[in-house]
mmCIF file of C-alpha atoms in Angstrom:
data_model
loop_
_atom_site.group_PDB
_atom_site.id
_atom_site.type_symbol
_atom_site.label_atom_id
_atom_site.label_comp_id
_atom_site.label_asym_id
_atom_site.label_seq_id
_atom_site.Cartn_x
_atom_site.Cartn_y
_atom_site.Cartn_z
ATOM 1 C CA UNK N 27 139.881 59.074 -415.915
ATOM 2 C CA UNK N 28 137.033 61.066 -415.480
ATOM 3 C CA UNK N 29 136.823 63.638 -413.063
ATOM 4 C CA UNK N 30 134.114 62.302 -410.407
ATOM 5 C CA UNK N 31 132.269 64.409 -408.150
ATOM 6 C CA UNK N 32 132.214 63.309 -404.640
ATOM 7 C CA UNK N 33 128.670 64.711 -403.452
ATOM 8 C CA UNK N 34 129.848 65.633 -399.178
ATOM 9 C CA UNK N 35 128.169 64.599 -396.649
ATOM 10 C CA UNK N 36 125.606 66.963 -394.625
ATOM 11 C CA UNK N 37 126.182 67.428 -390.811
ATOM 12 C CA UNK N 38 123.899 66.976 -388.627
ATOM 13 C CA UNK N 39 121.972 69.577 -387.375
ATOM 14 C CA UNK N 40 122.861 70.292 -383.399
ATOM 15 C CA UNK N 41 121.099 73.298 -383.301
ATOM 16 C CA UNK N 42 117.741 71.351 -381.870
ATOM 17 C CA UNK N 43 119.444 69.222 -379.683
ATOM 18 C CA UNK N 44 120.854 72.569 -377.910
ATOM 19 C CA UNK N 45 117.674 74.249 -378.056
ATOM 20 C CA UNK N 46 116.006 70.926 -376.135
ATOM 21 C CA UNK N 47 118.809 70.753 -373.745
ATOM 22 C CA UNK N 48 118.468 74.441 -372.779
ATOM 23 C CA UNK N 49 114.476 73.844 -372.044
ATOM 24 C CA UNK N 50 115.260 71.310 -370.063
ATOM 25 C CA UNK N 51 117.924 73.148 -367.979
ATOM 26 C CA UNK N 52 115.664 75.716 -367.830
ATOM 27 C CA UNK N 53 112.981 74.175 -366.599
ATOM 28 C CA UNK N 54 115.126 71.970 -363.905
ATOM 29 C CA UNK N 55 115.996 75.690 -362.688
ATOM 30 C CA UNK N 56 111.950 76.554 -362.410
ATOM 31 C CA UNK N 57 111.163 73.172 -360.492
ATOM 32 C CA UNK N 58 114.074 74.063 -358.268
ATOM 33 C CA UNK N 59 113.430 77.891 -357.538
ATOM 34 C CA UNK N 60 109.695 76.770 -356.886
ATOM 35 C CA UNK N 61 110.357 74.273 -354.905
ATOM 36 C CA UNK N 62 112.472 76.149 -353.304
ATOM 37 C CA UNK N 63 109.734 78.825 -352.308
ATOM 38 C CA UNK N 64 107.278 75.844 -351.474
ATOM 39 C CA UNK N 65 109.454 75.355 -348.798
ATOM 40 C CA UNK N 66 109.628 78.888 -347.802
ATOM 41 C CA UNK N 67 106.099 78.950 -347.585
ATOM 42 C CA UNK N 68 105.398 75.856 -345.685
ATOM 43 C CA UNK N 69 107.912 76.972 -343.463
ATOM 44 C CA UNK N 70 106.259 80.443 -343.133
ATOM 45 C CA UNK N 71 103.007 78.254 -342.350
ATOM 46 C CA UNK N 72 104.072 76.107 -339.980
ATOM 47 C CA UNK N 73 106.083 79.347 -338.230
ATOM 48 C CA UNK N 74 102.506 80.936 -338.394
ATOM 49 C CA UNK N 75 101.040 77.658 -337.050
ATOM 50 C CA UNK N 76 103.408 77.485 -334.383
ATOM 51 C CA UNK N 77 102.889 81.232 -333.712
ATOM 52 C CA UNK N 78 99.186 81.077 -333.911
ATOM 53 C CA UNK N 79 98.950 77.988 -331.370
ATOM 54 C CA UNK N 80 101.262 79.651 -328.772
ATOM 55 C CA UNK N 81 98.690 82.689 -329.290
ATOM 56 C CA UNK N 82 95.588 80.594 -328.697
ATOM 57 C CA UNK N 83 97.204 79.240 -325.304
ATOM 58 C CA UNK N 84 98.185 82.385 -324.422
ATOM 59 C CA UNK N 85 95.079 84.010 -324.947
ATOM 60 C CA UNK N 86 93.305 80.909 -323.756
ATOM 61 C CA UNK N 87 95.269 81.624 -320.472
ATOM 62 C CA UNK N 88 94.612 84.916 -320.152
ATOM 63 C CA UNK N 89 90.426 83.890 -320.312
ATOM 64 C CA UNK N 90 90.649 81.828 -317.566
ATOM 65 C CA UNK N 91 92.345 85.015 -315.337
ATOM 66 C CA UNK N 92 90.082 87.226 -316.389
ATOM 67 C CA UNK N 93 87.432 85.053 -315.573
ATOM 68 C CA UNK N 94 88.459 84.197 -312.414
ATOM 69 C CA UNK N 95 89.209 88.010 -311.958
ATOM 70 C CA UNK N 96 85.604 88.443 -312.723
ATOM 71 C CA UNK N 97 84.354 86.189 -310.534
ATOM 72 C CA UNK N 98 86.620 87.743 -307.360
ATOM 73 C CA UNK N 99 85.551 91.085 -308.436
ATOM 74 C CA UNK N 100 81.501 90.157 -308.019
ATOM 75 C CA UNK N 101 82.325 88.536 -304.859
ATOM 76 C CA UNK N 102 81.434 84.809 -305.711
ATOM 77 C CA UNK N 103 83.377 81.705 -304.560
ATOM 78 C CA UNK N 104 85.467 80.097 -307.068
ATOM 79 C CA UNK N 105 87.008 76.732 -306.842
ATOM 80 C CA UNK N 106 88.597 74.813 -309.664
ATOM 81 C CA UNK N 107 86.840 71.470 -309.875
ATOM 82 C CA UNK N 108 88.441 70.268 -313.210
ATOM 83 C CA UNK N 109 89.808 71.161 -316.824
ATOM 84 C CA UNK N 110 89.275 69.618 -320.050
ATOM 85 C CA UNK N 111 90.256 70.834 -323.252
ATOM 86 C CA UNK N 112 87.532 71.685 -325.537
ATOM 87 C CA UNK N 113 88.234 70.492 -329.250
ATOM 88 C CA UNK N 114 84.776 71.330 -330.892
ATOM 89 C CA UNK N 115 83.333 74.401 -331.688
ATOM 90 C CA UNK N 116 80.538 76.185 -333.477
ATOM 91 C CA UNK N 117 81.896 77.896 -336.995
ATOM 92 C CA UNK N 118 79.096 80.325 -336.640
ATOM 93 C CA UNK N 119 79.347 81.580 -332.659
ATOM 94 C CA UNK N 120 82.848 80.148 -331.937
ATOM 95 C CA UNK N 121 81.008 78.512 -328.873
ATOM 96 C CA UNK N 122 82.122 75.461 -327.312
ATOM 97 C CA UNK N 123 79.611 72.562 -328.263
ATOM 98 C CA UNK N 124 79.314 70.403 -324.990
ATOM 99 C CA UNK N 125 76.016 68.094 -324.137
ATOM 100 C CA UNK N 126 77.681 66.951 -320.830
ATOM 101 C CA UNK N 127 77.026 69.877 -319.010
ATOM 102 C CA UNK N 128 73.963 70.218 -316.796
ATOM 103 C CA UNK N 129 71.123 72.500 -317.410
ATOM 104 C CA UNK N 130 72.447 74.921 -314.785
ATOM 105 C CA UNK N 131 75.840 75.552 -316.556
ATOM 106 C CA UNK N 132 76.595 78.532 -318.194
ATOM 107 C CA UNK N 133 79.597 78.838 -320.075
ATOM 108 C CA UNK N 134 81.731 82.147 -320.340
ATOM 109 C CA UNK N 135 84.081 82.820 -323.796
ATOM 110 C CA UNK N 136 87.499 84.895 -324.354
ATOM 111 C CA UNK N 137 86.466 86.828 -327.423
ATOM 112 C CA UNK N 138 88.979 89.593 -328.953
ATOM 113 C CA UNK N 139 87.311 93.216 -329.740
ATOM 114 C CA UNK N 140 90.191 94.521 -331.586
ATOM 115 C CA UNK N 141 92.978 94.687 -329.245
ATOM 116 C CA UNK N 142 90.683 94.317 -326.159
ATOM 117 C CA UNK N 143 89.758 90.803 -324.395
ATOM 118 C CA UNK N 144 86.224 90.691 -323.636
ATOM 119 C CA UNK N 145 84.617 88.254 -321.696
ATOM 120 C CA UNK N 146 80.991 87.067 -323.584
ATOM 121 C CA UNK N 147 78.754 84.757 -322.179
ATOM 122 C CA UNK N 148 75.469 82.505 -323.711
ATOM 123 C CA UNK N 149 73.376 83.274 -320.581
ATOM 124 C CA UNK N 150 72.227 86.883 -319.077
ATOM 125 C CA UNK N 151 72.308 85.811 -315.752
ATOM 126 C CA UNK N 152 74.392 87.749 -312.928
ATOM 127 C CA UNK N 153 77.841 85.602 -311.797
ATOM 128 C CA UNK N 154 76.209 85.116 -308.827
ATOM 129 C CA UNK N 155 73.506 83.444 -309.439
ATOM 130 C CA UNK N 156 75.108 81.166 -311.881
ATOM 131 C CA UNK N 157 76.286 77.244 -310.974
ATOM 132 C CA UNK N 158 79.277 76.908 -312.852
ATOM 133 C CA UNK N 159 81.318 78.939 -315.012
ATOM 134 C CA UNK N 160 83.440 77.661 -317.934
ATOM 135 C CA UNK N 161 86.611 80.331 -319.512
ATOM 136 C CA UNK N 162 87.181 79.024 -323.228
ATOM 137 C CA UNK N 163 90.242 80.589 -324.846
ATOM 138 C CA UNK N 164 90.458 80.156 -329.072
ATOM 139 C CA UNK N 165 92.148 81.788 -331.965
ATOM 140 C CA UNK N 166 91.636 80.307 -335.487
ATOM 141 C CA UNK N 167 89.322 78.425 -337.067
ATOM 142 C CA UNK N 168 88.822 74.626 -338.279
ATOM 143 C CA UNK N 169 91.514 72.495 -337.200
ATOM 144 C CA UNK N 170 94.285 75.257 -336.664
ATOM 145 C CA UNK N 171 91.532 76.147 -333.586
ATOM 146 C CA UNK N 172 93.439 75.404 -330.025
ATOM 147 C CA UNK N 173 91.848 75.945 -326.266
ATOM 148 C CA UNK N 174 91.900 75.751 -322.720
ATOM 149 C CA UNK N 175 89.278 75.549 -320.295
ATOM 150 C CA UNK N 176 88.623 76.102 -316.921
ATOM 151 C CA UNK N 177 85.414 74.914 -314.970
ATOM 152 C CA UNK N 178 84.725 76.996 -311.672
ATOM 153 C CA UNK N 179 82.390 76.316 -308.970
ATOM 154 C CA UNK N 180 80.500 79.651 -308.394
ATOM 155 C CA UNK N 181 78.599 80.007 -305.431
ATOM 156 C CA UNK N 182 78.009 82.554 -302.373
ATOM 157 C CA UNK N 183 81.432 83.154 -300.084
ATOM 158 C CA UNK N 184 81.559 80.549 -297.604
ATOM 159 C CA UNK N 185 83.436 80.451 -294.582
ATOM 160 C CA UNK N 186 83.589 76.585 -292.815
ATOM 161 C CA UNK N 187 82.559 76.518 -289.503
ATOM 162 C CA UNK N 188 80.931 80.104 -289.334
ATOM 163 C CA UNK N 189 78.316 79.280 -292.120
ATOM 164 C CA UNK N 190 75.862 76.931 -292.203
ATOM 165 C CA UNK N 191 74.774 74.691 -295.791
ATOM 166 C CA UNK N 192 71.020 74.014 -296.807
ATOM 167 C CA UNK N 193 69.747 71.195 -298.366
ATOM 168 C CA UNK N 194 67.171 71.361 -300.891
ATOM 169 C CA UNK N 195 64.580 70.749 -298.478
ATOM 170 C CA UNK N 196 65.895 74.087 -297.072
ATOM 171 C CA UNK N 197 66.989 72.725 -294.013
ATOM 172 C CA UNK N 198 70.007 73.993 -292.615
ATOM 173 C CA UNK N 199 72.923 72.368 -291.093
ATOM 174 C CA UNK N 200 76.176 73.648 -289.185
ATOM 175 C CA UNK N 201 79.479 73.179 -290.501
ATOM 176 C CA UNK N 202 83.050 72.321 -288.773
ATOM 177 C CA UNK N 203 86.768 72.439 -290.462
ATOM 178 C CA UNK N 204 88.575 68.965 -289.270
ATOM 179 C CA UNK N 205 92.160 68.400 -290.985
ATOM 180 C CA UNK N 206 92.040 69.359 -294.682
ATOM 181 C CA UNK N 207 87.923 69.107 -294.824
ATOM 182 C CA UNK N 208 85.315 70.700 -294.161
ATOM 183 C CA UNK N 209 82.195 68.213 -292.830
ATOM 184 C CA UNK N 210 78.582 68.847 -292.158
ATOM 185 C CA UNK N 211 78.466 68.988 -288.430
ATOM 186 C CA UNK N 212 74.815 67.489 -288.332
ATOM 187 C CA UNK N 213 73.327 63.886 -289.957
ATOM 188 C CA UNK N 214 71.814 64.444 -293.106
ATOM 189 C CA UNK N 215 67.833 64.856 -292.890
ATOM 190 C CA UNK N 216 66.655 65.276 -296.466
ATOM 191 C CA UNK N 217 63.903 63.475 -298.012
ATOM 192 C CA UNK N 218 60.407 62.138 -297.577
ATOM 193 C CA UNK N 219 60.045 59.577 -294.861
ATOM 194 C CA UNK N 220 58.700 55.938 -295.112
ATOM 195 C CA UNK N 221 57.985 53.540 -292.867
ATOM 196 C CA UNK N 222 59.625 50.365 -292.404
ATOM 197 C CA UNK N 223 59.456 47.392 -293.599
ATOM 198 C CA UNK N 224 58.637 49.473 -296.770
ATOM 199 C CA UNK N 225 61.599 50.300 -299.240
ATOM 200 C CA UNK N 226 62.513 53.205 -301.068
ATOM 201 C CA UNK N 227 60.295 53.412 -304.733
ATOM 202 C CA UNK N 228 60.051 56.446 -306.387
ATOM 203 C CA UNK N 229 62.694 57.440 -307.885
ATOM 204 C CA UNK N 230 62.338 61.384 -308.303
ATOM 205 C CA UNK N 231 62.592 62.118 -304.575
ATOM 206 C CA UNK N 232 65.036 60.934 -301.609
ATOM 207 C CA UNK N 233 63.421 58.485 -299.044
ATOM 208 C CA UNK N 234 64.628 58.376 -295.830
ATOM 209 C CA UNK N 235 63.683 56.105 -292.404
ATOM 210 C CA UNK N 236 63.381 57.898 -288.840
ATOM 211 C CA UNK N 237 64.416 55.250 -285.946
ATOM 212 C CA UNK N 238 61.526 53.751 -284.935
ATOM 213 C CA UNK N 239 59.176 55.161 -287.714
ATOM 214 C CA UNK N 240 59.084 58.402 -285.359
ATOM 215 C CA UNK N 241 59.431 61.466 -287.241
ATOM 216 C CA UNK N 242 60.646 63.128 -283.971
ATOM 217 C CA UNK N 243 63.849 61.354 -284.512
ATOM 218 C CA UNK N 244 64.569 62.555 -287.510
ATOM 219 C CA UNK N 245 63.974 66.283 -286.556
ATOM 220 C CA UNK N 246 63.656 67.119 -283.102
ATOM 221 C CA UNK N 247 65.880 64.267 -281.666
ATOM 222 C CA UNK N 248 68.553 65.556 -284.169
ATOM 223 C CA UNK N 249 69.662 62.045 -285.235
ATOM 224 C CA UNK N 250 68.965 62.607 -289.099
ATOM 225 C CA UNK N 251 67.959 59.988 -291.114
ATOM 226 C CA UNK N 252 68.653 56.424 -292.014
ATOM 227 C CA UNK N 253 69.097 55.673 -295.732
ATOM 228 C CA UNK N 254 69.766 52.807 -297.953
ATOM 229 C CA UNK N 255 73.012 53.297 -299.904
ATOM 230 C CA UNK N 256 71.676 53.327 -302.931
ATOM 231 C CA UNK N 257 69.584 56.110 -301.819
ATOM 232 C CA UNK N 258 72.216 57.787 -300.074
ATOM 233 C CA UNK N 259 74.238 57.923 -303.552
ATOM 234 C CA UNK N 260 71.640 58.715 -305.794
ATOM 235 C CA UNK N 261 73.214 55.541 -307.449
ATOM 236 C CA UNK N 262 76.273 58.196 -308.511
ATOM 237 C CA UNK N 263 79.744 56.564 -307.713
ATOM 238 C CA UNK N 264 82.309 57.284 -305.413
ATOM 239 C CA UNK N 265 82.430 60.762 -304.041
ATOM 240 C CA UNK N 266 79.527 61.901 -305.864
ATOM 241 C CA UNK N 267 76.498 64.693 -304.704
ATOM 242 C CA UNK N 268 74.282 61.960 -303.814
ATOM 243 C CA UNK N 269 71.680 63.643 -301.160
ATOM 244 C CA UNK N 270 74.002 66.530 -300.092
ATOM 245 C CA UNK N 271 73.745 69.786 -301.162
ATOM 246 C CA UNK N 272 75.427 71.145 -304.342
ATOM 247 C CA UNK N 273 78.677 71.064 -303.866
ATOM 248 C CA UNK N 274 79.406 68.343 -301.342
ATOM 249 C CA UNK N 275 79.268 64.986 -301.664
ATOM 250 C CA UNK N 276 79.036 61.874 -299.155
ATOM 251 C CA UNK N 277 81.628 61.357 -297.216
ATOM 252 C CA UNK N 278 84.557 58.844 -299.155
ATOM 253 C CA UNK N 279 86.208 56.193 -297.213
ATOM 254 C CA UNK N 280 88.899 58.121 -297.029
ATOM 255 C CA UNK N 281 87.543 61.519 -296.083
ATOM 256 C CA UNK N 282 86.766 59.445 -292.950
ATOM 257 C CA UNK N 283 90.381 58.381 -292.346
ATOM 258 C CA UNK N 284 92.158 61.859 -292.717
ATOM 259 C CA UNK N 285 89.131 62.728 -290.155
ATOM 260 C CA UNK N 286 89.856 59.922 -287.549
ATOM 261 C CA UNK N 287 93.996 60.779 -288.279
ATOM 262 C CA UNK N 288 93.059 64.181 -287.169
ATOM 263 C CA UNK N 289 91.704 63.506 -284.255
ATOM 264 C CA UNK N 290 93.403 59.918 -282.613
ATOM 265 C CA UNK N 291 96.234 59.742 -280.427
ATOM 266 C CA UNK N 292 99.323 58.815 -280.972
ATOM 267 C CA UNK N 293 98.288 55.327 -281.419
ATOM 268 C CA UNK N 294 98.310 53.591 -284.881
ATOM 269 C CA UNK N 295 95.227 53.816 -287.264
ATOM 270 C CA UNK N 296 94.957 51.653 -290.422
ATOM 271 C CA UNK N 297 93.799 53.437 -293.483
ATOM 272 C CA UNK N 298 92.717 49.480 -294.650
ATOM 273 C CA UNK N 299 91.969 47.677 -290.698
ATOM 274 C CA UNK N 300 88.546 45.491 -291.000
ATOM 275 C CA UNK N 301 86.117 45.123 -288.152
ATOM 276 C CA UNK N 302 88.177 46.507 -285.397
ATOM 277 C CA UNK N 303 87.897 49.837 -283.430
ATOM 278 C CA UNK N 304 91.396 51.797 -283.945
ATOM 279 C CA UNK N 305 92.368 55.384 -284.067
ATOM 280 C CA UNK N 306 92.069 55.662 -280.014
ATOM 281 C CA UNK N 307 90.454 59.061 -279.108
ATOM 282 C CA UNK N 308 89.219 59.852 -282.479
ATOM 283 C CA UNK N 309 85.384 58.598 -281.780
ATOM 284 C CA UNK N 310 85.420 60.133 -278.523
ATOM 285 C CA UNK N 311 86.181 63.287 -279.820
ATOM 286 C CA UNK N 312 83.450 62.768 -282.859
ATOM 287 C CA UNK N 313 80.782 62.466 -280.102
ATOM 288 C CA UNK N 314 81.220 65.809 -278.671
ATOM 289 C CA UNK N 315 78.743 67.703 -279.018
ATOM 290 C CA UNK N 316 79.404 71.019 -278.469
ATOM 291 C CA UNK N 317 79.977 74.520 -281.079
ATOM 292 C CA UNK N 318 82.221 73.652 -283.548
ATOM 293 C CA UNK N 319 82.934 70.026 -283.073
ATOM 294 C CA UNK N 320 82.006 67.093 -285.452
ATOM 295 C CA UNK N 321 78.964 66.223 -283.182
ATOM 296 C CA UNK N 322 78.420 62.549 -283.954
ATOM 297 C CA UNK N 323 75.174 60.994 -283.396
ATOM 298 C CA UNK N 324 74.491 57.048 -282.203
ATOM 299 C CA UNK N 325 71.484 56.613 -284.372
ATOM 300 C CA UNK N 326 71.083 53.414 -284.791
ATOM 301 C CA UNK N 327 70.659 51.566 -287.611
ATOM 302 C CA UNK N 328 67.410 49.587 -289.530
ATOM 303 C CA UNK N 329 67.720 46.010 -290.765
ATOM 304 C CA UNK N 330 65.607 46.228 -294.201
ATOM 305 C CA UNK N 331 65.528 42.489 -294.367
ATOM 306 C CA UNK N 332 64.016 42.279 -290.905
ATOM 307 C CA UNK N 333 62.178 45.877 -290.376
ATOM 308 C CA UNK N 334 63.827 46.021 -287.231
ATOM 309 C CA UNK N 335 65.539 49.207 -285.759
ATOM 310 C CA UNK N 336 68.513 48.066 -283.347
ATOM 311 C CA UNK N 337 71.390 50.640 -281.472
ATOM 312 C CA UNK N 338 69.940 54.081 -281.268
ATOM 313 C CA UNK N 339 71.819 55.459 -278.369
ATOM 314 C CA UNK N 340 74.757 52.802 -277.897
ATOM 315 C CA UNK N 341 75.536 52.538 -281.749
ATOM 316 C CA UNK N 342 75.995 55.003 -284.734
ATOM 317 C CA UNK N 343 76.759 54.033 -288.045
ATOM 318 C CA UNK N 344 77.709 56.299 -290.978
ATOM 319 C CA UNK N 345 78.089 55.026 -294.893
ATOM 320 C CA UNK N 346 80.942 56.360 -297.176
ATOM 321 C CA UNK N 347 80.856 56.501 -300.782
ATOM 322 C CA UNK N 348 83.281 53.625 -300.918
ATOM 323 C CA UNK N 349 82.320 50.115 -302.689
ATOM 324 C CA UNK N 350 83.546 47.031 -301.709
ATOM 325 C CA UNK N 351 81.993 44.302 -304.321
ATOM 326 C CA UNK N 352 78.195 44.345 -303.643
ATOM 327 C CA UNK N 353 78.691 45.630 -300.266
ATOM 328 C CA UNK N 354 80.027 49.288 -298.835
ATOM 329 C CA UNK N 355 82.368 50.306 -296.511
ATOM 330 C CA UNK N 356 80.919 52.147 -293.397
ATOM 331 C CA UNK N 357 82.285 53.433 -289.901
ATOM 332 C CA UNK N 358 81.257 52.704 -286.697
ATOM 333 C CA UNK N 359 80.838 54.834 -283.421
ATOM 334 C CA UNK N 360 80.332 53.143 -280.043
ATOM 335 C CA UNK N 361 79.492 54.755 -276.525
ATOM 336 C CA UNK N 362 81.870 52.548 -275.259
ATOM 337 C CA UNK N 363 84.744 52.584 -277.855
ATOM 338 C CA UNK N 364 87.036 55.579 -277.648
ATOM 339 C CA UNK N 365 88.253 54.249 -281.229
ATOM 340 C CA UNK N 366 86.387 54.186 -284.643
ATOM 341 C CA UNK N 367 85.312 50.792 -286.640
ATOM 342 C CA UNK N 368 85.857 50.647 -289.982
ATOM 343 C CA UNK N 369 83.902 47.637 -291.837
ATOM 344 C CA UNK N 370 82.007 46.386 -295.039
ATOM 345 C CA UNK N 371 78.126 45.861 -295.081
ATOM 346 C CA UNK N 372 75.220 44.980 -297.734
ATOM 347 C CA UNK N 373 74.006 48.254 -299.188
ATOM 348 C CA UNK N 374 70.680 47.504 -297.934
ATOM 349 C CA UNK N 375 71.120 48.587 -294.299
ATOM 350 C CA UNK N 376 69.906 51.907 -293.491
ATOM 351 C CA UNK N 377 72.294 54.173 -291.919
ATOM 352 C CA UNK N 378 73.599 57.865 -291.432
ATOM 353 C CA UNK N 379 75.179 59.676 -293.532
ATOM 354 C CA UNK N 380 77.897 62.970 -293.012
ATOM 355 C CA UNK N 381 78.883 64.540 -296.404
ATOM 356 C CA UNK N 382 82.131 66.855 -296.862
ATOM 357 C CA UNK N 383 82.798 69.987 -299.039
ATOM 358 C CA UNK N 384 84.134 69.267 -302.661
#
C-alpha cells in the first residue's frame, strides 16, 4: 500500500483574538479611570458651588451690615421695610436690574476690591439726602450668581412725640407715641380745597373739603380736612402713603384698634364689633387736647350725595385704610360717647383722616 501523506491541519490563529480582547480591556480600564475623574470633578464643582453660594450669602450679609453701618455712621434713620432677593443682574456693572423702584431710589452694591468690601453706589448723592437705600450682596456670574437684599428707609433722625412731620404742602403737624405707634397728633390738611357739591377731578393734586366751604376750618379752626376715600388713598390699598407724608400711611383698621386697646378701660373692645360705641374711655381720652395727647377733632362730616355738611362739633369721623366690599371701615368719636364706634360706610363720604408711622 502506498505510503499516503496526511496533509495536518492548520490551527487557528489566537493571536488576534488576544490582541482584540486586550483593546477592549484596555479601553474598559480608560472609560472607568475617566469616569472615575468625571466624578471627581463634578464633585470638586459642586463642592466649589456649594462653597461659592455660602460665600455669596456671606458676603451678601456682610453688605447689608456695612450698609446699615454706613447709614448709623452719617446719622440717618434706618428702618427695614422689606427684603427681596434679587435674581437679575447686569453682566457688564453687576448691578441689580429692578424697574419697580421709584425714581427716588438709589441702590447701594457690596463690591470686593481685593480683599476689601467696598460699598459702591449708582447715584452721587449724600446718604442723607437719599429715600431709600438697597445693600446687594453677589459673587459669581450667570446662574452660579446668589444675593440678598435689604431695602432701608433713610430719612432724618426722628424722635415721636418731640418732632413734628411735614406734608408736602409743608405744613407741619405734631406727633404722639400711643401703644406700639406713632400717630399724627393733628387731622390731615393737605391739598387744594373745593367746594361742595363739587367732587374731586384732577387727578395730579389732593382735593380736600373744609366744613362748611370755610377755609378757616380747615386751618385756623384746626379741624383738617374732609376727603373722599378714594382721595384719601390715592386709590393705593390698604396701609398705603395715600396723602400722608413719606413714610406714613393712613391709619389701618387695625392701627385704630391697638390705639383704642391702649387707651380703654378694663372693659371689653371688639377688634370686629359693628355700629356700636365700645372700648369705654378710649374716645374720651382721644379728645384731649392737650401736649402730647392724640387730640381728636369732631369735624364733622359732608354728604357728597347731598352737599350737606352735618356734626362739626358733636361728631368726628376718621377713615382707615380698611375695605369692606364697596364700602370702608371708619371710626367714630362722639361728645357724648366715652367709647369709640367702629362701622362701614360708602367711600363717598368725606371725612378725616389720622395717618401712623410705617
Amino acid at each position: 500500500m502506498p505510503w499516503k501523506f496526511k496533509k495536518r491541519k492548520k490551527k487557528k490563529n489566537n493571536r488576534g483574538s488576544a490582541l482584540i480582547f486586550s483593546m477592549i480591556i484596555l479601553v474598559n480600564a480608560i472609560l472607568i479611570v475617566g469616569s472615575i475623574s468625571l466624578i471627581s470633578v463634578m464633585e470638586r464643582k459642586i463642592s466649589g458651588k456649594t462653597l461659592h453660594t455660602s460665600t455669596a450669602l456671606q458676603r451678601a450679609d456682610s453688605g447689608v451690615e456695612y450698609v446699615l453701618q454706613k447709614v448709623n455712621e452719617s446719622g440717618v434713620e434706618n428702618n427695614a421695610i422689606g427684603t427681596y432677593l434679587c435674581d437679575d443682574f447686569d453682566s457688564d456693572t453687576g448691578k441689580c436690574k429692578t424697574n419697580d423702584l421709584s425714581e427716588n431710589t438709589h441702590i447701594y452694591f457690596l463690591k470686593m476690591d481685593g480683599d476689601e468690601e467696598k460699598i459702591i453706589t449708582d447715584s452721587a448723592e449724600q446718604v442723607q439726602n437719599i429715600e431709600y437705600i438697597q445693600s446687594v450682596g453677589l459673587a459669581g456670574s450667570g446662574q452660579d450668581q446668589v444675593s440678598r437684599s435689604l431695602k432701608v428707609a433713610a430719612g432724618e433722625r426722628f424722635a415721636c412725640g418731640a418732632d413734628n412731620i411735614t406734608d408736602e404742602d409743608g405744613t407741619e403737624y405734631g406727633t404722639v407715641e400711643i401703644g406700639t405707634r406713632c400717630w399724627m397728633a393733628e387731622n390731615m390738611n393737605v391739598g387744594s380745597q373745593i367746594d361742595a357739591p363739587a367732587t374731586p377731578s384732577d387727578p395730579t393734586v389732593i382735593e380736600k373739603y373744609c366744613y362748611d366751604n370755610d377755609s378757616d376750618n380747615c386751618d385756623g379752626n384746626n379741624l383738617g380736612g374732609l376727603y373722599i376715600w378714594d382721595e384719601a388713598m390715592q386709590e393705593g390699598p390698604e396701609e398705603s402713603r395715600g396723602i400722608c407724608p413719606q413714610g406714613w400711611h393712613v391709619a389701618t383698621d387695625e392701627d385704630w384698634y391697638d390705639l383704642e386697646e391702649t387707651l380703654r378701660n378694663s372693659l371689653p373692645c371688639s377688634e370686629d364689633r359693628n355700629d356700636v360705641f365700645e372700648c369705654e374711655d378710649a374716645g374720651n381720652v382721644m379728645q384731649q387736647a392737650a401736649d402730647g395727647e392724640f387730640n381728636a377733632k369732631l369735624g364733622g362730616y359732608l354728604n357728597t350725595v347731598t352737599g350737606n355738611f352735618d356734626d362739626e362739633g358733636n361728631r368726628g369721623f376718621y377713615w382707615t385704610s380698611s375695605e369692606d366690599g364697596s364700602d370702608a371701615y371708619y371710626r367714630e368719636l362722639d361728645q357724648n360717647e366715652s367709647g369709640v364706634n367702629r362701622n362701614q360706610n360708602d367711600k363717598s363720604r368725606a371725612y378725616s383722616v389720622r395717618c401712623v408711622r410705617n
